[in-house]
Tab-separated table of C-alpha atoms in Angstrom:
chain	number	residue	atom	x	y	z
A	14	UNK	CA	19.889	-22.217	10.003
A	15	UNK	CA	23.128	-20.618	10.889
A	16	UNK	CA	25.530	-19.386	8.389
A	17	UNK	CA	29.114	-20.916	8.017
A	18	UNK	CA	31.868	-19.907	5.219
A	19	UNK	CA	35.302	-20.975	4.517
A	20	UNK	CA	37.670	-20.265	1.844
A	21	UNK	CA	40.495	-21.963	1.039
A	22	UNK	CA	42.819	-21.797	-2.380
A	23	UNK	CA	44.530	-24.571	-4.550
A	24	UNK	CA	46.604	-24.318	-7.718
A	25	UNK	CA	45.920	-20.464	-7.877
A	26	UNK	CA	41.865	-21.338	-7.435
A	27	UNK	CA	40.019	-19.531	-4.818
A	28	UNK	CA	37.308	-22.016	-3.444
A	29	UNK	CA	34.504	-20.730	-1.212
A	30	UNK	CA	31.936	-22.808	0.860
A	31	UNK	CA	29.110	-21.314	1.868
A	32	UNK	CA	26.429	-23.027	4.228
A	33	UNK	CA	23.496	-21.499	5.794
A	34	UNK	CA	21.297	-18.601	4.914
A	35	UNK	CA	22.759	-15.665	2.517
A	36	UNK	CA	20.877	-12.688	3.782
A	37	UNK	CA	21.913	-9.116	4.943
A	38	UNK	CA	23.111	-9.776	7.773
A	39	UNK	CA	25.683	-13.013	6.999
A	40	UNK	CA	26.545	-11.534	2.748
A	41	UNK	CA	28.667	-8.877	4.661
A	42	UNK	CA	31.199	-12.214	5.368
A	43	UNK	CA	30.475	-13.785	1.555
A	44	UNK	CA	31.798	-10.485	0.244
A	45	UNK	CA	35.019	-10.284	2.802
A	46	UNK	CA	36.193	-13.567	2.169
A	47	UNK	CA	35.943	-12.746	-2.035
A	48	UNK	CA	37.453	-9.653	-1.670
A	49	UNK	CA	41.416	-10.892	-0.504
A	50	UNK	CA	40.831	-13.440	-3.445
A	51	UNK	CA	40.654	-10.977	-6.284
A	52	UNK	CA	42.948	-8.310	-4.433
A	53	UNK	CA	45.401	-11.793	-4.271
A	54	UNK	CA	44.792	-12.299	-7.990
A	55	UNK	CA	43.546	-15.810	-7.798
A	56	UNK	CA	43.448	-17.278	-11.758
A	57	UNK	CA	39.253	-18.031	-10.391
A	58	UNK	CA	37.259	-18.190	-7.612
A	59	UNK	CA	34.817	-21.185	-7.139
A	60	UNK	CA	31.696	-20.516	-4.330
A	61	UNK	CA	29.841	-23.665	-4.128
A	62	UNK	CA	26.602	-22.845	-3.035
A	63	UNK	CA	25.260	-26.236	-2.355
A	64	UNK	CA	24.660	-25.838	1.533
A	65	UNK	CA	22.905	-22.777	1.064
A	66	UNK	CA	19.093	-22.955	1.551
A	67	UNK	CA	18.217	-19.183	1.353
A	68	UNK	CA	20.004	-16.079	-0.765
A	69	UNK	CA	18.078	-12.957	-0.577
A	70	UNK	CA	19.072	-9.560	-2.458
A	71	UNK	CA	22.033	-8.520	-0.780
A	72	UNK	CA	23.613	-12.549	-1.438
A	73	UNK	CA	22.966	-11.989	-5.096
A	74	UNK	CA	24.295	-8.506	-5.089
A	75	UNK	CA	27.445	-9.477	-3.520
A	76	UNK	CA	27.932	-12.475	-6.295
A	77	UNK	CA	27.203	-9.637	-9.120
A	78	UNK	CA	29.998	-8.082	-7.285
A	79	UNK	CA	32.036	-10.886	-7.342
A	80	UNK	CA	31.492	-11.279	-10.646
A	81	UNK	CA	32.431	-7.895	-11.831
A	82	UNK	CA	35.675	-8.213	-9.639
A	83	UNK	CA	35.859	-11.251	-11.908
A	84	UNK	CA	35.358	-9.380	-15.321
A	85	UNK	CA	37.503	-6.086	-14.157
A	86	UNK	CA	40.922	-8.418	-14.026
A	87	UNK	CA	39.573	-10.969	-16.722
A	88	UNK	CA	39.587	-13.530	-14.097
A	89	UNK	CA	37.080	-16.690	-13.935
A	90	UNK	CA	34.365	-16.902	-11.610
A	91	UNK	CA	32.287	-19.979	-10.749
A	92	UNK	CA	29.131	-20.740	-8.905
A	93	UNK	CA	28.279	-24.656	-7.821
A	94	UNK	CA	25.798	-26.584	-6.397
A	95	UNK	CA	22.782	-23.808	-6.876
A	96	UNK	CA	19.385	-25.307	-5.357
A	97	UNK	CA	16.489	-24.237	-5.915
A	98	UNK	CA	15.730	-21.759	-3.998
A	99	UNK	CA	19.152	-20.012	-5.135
A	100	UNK	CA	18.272	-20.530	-8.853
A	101	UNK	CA	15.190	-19.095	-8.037
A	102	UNK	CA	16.434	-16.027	-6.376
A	103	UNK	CA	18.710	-15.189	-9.366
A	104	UNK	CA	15.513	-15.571	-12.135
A	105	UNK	CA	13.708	-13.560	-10.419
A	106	UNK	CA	16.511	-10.633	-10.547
A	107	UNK	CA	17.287	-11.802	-14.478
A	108	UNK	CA	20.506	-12.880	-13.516
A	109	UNK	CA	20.517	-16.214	-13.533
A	110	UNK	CA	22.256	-16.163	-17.935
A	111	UNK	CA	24.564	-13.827	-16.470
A	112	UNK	CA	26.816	-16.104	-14.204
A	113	UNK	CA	28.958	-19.110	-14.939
A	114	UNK	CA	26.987	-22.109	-13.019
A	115	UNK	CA	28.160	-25.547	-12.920
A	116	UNK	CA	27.143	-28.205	-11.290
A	117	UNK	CA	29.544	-28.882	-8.757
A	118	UNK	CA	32.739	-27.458	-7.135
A	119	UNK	CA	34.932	-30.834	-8.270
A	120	UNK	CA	34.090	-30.591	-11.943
A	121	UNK	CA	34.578	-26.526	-11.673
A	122	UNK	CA	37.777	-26.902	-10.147
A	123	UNK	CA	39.340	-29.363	-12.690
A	124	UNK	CA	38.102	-27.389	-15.637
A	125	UNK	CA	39.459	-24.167	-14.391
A	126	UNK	CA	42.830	-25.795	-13.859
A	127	UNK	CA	42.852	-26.688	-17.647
A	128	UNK	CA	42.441	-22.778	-18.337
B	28	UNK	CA	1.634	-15.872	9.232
B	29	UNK	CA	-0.197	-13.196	11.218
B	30	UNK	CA	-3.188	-13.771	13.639
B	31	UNK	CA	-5.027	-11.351	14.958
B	32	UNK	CA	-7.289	-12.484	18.649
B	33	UNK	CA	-10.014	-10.400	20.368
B	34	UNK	CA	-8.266	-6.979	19.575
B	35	UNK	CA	-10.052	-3.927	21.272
B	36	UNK	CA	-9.029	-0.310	20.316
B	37	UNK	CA	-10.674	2.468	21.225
B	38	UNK	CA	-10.385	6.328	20.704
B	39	UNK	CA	-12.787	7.450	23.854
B	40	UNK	CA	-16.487	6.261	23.011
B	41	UNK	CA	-15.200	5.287	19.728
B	42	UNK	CA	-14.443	1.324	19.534
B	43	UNK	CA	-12.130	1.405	16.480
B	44	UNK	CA	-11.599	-2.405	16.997
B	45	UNK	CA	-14.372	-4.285	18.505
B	46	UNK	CA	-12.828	-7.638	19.604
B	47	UNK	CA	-11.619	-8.787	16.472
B	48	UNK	CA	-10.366	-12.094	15.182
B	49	UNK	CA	-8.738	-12.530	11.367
B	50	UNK	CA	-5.940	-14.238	9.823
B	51	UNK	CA	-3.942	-13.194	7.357
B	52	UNK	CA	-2.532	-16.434	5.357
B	53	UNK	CA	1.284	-17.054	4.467
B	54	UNK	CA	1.813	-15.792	0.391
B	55	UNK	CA	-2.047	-14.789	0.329
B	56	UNK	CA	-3.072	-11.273	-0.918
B	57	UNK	CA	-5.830	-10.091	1.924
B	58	UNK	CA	-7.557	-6.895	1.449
B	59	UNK	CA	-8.928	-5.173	4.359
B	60	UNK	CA	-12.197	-3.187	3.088
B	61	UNK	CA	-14.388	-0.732	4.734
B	62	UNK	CA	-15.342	2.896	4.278
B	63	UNK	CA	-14.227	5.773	6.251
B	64	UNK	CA	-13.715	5.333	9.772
B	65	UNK	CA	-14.400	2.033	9.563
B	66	UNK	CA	-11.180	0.946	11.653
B	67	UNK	CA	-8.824	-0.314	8.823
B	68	UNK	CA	-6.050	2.059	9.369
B	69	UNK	CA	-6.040	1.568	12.988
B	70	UNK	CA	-5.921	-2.733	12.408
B	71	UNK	CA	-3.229	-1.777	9.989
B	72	UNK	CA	-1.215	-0.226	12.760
B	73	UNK	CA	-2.012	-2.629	15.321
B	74	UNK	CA	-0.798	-5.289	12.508
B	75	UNK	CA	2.475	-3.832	12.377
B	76	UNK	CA	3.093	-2.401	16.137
B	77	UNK	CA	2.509	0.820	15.314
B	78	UNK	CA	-0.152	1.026	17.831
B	79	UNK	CA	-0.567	-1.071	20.702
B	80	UNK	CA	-4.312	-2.376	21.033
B	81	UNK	CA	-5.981	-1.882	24.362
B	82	UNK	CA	-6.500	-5.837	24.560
B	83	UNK	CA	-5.948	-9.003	22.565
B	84	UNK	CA	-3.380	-9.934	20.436
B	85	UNK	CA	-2.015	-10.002	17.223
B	86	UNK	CA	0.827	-13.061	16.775
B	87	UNK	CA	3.246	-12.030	14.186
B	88	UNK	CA	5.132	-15.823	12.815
B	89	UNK	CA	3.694	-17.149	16.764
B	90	UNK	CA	5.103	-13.868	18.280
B	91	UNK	CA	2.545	-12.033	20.322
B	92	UNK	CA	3.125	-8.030	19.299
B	93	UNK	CA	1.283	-6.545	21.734
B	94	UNK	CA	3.460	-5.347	24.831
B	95	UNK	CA	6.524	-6.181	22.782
B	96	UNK	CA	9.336	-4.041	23.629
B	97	UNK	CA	10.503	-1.001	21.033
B	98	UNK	CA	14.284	-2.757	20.616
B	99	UNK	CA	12.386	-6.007	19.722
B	100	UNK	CA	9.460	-4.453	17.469
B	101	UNK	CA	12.362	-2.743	15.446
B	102	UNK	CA	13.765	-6.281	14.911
B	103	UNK	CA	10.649	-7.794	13.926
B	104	UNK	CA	10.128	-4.956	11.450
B	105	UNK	CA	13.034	-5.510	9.281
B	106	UNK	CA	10.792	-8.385	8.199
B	107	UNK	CA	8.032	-5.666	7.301
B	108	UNK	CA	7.930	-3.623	4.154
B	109	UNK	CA	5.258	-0.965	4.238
B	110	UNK	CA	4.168	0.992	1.555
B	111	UNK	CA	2.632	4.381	3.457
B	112	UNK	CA	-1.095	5.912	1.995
B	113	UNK	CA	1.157	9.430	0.638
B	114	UNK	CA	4.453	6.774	-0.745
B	115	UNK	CA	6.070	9.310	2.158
B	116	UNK	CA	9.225	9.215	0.376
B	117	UNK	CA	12.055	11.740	1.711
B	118	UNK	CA	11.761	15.156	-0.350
B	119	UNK	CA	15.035	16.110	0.080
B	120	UNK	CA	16.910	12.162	-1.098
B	121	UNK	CA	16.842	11.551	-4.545
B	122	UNK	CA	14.925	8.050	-5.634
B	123	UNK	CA	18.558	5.942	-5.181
B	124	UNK	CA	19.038	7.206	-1.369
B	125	UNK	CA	15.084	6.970	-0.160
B	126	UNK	CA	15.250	3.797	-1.898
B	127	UNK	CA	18.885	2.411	-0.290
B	128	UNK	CA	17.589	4.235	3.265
B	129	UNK	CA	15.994	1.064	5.175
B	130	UNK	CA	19.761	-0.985	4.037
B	131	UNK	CA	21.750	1.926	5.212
B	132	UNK	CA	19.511	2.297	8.635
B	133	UNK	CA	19.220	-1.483	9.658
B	134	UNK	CA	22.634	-3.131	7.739
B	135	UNK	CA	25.944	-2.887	7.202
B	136	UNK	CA	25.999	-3.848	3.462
B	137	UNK	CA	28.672	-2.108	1.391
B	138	UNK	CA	27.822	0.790	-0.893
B	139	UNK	CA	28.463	-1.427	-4.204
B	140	UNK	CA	25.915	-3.944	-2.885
B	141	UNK	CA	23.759	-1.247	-1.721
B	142	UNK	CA	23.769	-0.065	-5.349
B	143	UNK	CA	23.183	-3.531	-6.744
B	144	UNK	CA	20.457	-3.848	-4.955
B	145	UNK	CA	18.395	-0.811	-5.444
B	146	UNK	CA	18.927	-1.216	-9.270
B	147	UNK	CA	17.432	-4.620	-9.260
B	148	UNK	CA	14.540	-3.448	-7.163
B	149	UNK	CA	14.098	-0.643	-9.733
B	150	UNK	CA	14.450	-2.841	-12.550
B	151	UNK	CA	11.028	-4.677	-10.666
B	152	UNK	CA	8.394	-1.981	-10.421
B	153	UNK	CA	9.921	-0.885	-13.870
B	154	UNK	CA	11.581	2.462	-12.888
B	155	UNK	CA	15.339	1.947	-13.620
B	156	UNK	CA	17.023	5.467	-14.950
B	157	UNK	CA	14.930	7.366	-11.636
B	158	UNK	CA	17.583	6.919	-9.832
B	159	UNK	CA	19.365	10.809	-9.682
B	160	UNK	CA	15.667	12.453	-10.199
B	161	UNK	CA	13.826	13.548	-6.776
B	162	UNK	CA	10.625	12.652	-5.585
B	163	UNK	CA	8.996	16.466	-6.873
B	164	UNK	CA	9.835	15.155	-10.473
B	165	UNK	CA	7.654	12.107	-10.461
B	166	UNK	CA	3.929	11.345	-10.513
B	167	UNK	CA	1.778	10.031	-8.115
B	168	UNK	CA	1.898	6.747	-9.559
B	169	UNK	CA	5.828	6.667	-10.096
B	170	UNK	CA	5.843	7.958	-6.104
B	171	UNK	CA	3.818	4.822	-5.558
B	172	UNK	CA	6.657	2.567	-7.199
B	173	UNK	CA	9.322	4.479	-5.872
B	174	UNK	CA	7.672	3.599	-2.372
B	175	UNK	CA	7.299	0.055	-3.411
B	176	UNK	CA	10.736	-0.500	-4.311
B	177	UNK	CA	11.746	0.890	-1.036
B	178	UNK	CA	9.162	-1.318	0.687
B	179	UNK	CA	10.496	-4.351	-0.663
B	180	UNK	CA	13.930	-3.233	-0.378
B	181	UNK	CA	14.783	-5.209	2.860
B	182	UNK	CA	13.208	-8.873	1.330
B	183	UNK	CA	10.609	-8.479	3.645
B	184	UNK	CA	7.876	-11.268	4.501
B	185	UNK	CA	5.311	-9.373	4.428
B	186	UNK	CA	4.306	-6.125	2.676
B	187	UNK	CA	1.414	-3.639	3.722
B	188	UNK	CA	0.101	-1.139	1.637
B	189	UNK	CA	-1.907	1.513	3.086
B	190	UNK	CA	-4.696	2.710	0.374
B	191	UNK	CA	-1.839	2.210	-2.621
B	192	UNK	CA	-4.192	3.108	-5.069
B	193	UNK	CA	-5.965	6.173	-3.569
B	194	UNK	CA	-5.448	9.181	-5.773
B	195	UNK	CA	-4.248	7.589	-9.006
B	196	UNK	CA	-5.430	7.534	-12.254
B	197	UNK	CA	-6.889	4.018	-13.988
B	198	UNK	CA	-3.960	3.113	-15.408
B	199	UNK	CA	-1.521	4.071	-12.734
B	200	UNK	CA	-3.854	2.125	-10.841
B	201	UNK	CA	-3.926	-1.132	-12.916
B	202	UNK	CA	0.015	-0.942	-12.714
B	203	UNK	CA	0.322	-0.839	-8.779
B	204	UNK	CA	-2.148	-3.585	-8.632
B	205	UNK	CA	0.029	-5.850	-11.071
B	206	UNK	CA	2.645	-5.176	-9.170
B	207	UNK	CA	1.024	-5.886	-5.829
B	208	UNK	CA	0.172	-9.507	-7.456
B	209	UNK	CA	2.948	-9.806	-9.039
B	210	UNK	CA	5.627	-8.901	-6.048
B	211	UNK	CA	3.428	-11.449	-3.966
B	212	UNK	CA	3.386	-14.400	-6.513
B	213	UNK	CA	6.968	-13.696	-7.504
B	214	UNK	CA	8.851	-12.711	-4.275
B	215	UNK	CA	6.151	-15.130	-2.858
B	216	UNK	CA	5.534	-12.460	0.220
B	217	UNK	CA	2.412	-12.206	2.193
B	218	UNK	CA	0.268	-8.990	1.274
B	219	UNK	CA	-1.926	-7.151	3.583
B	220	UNK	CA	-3.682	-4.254	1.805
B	221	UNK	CA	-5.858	-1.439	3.084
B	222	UNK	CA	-8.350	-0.139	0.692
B	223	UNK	CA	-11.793	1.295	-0.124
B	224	UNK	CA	-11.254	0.688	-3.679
B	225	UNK	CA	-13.315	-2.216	-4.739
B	226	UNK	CA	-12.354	-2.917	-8.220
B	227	UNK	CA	-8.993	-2.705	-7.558
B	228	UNK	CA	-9.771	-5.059	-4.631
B	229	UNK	CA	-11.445	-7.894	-6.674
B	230	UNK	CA	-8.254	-7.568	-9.045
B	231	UNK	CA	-5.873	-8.219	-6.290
B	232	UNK	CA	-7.366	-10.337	-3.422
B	233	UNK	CA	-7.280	-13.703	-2.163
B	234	UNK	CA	-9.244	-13.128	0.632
B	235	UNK	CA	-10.922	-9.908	2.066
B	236	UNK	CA	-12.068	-8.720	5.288
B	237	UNK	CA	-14.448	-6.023	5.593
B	238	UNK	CA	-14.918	-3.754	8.445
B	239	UNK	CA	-17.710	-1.658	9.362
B	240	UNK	CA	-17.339	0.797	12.821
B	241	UNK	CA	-15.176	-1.779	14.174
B	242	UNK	CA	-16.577	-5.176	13.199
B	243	UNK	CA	-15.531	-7.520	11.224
B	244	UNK	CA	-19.191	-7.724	8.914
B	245	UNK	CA	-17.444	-10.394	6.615
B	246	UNK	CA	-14.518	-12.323	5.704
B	247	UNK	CA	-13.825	-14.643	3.166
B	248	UNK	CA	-11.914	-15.492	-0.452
B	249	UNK	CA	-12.556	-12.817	-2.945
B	250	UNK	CA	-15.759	-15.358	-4.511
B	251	UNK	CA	-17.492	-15.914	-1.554
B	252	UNK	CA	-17.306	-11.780	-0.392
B	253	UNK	CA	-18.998	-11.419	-4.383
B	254	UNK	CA	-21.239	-13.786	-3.442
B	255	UNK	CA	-22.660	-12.424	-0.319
B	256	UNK	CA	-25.941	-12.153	0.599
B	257	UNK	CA	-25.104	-9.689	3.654
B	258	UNK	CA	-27.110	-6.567	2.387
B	259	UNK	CA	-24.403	-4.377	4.018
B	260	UNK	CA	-21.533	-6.474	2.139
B	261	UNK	CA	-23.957	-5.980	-1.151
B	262	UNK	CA	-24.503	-2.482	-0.511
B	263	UNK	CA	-20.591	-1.366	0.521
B	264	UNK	CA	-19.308	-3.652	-2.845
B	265	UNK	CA	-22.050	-1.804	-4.973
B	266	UNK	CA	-21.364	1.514	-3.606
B	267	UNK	CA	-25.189	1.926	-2.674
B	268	UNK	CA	-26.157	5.196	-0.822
B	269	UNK	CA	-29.186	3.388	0.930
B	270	UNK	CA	-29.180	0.537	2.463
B	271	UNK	CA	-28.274	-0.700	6.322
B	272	UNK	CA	-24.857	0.636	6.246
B	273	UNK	CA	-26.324	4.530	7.394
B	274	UNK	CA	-24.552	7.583	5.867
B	275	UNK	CA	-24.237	9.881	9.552
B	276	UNK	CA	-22.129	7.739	12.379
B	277	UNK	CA	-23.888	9.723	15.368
B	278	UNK	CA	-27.223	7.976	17.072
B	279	UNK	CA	-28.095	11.207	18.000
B	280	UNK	CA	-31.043	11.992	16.634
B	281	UNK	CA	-30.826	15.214	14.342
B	282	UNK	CA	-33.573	17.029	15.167
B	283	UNK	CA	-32.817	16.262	18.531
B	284	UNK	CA	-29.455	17.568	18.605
B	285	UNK	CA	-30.297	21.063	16.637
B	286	UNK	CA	-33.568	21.621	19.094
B	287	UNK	CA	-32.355	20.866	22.201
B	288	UNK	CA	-29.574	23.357	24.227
């Protein structure tokens, strides 16, 4: 399946959709479209996940990075719509308590404009 | 996952494969038995594309690897992991860089992900804190792990281990075979392993094939190889000396060869 990404930001609220499969080759794009978020200083950054049917190592290593971006300028940082597969991949690495997971990128959106 | 159909190798008179036909399941642990120079290093190869096979094929995910060009076996490989008989980790790297090597050689991931990852796959053979040390400061069995993180660096498919217990103590060997099961049930990746090592064999297999000069003498799931009533299956599983499996290779006969000029 091909991999497809836009980003997008509302109300100060980074929003990325990812689609496809997150592997070595396509994170390289996951990570460049985060990065100009956090350098902007974005008050959170959503990625809804829910067209993604594959993450491998390097997808989950980019979140973590993502999420330390997050933690380094107290900022929030949101993943949606995790299958299976995704959940999965982030047990596996004992990650999966580490990130803030809702269930979809609506819900994530209003709440983090209440913050 | 892979199939292997009417492979022939040979080394001059020596027919390392002998028109074989296996398959090696999707998420299945197969261990390829057989004693010395029974062929299972050079099937490993051919598995891989490290050697082409004189004839027959071996269809890696449908495609056929024999005759397959360099540029598009070094494709196909990133799907590989391979964890080599001696770990062959680089001596002069520390455990981070042999480790991070196969994402610096085939990707263009970021050092910060780079670093991410090699943690977590330290963190899964149990060897997080290596990281600065280099390879002359570990064990053979820490080697092992080091070599299995890098194998598995790349989220291969498939992993093959050459002999990964070879050398090691009991224990050392009990952990690499956990981890071989584990990594396969977990990471859900097909396993091909090379070994003479029957316990560890029975510990880890799904299904085993075992070679003998070339042949494929028996194949099966790990209960119906115990179960054999091959006498050369019973006698390479019970380590006999006697038995139809002969100790010399030559059909020369001795006498033969040491009285005649």
């Amino acid at each position: 399946m091909s991999f497809k990404i836009k980003s997008n930001e509302k109300e100060n609220i980074g929003i990325i959709k990812v689609d496809g499969e997150v592997d070595m080759f396509s994170s390289p794009n996951l990570r460049d479209k985060l990065l100009p978020l956090f350098e902007k200083g974005v008050k959170g950054v959503i990625v809804d996940l829910s067209g993604v049917s594959f993450m491998d190592s390097s997808g989950i290593a980019t979140l973590v990075e993502g999420l330390q971006w997050s933690k380094k300028d107290n900022k929030q940082f949101v993943l949606t719509g995790l299958g299976a597969n995704v959940l999965n991949a982030l047990a596996l690495t004992k990650l999966d308590s580490v990130f803030n997971i809702q269930a979809n990128a609506n819900d994530a959106y209003k709440t983090l404009l209440n913050i | 996952m892979i199939r292997v159909e009417n492979l022939v190798k040979r080394y001059g008179n020596i027919v390392a494969s002998n028109n074989l036909n296996c398959h090696f399941e999707k998420g299945k642990v197969t261990v390829i038995l057989g004693g010395s120079g029974s062929g299972k290093s050079t099937l490993l190869r051919q598995l891989t594309g490290l050697e082409q096979a004189d004839s027959g094929a071996v269809y890696f995910d449908g495609v056929n690897l024999t005759g397959l060009s360099k540029k598009k076996l070094y494709v196909l490989r990133k799907k590989m992991g391979m964890l080599f008989q001696g770990s062959a980790l680089f001596n002069y790297l520390n455990i981070f860089e042999n480790i991070a090597f196969p994402l610096r050689e085939h990707t263009k991931i970021a050092d910060n992900i780079i670093k991410t990852i090699v943690t977590m796959k330290l963190e899964m053979v149990g060897l997080r804190g290596t990281e600065n040390l280099m390879p002359s400061q570990l064990s053979g069995g820490m080697m092992k792990r080091v070599g299995l993180a890098r194998a598995i660096v790349m989220d291969p498919k498939i992993i093959f281990y050459d002999e990964p217990t070879s050398g090691l103590d009991p224990i050392s060997t009990g952990v690499i075979d956990k981890l071989i099961r584990d990594l396969n049930k977990t990471l859900n990746i097909t396993t091909v392993v090379v070994s003479h090592d029957i316990e560890s064999c029975f510990r880890i297999a799904d299904n085993i094939i075992i070679l003998f000069y070339g042949d494929i003498i028996a194949s099966g799931t790990a209960q119906e190889i115990r179960n054999s009533k091959d006498p050369r299956v019973k006698q390479f599983i019970n380590g006999d000396p006697e038995g139809p499996i002969p100790f010399t290779r030559t059909s020369k006969n001795y006498l033969d060869e040491i009285l005649i000029d």
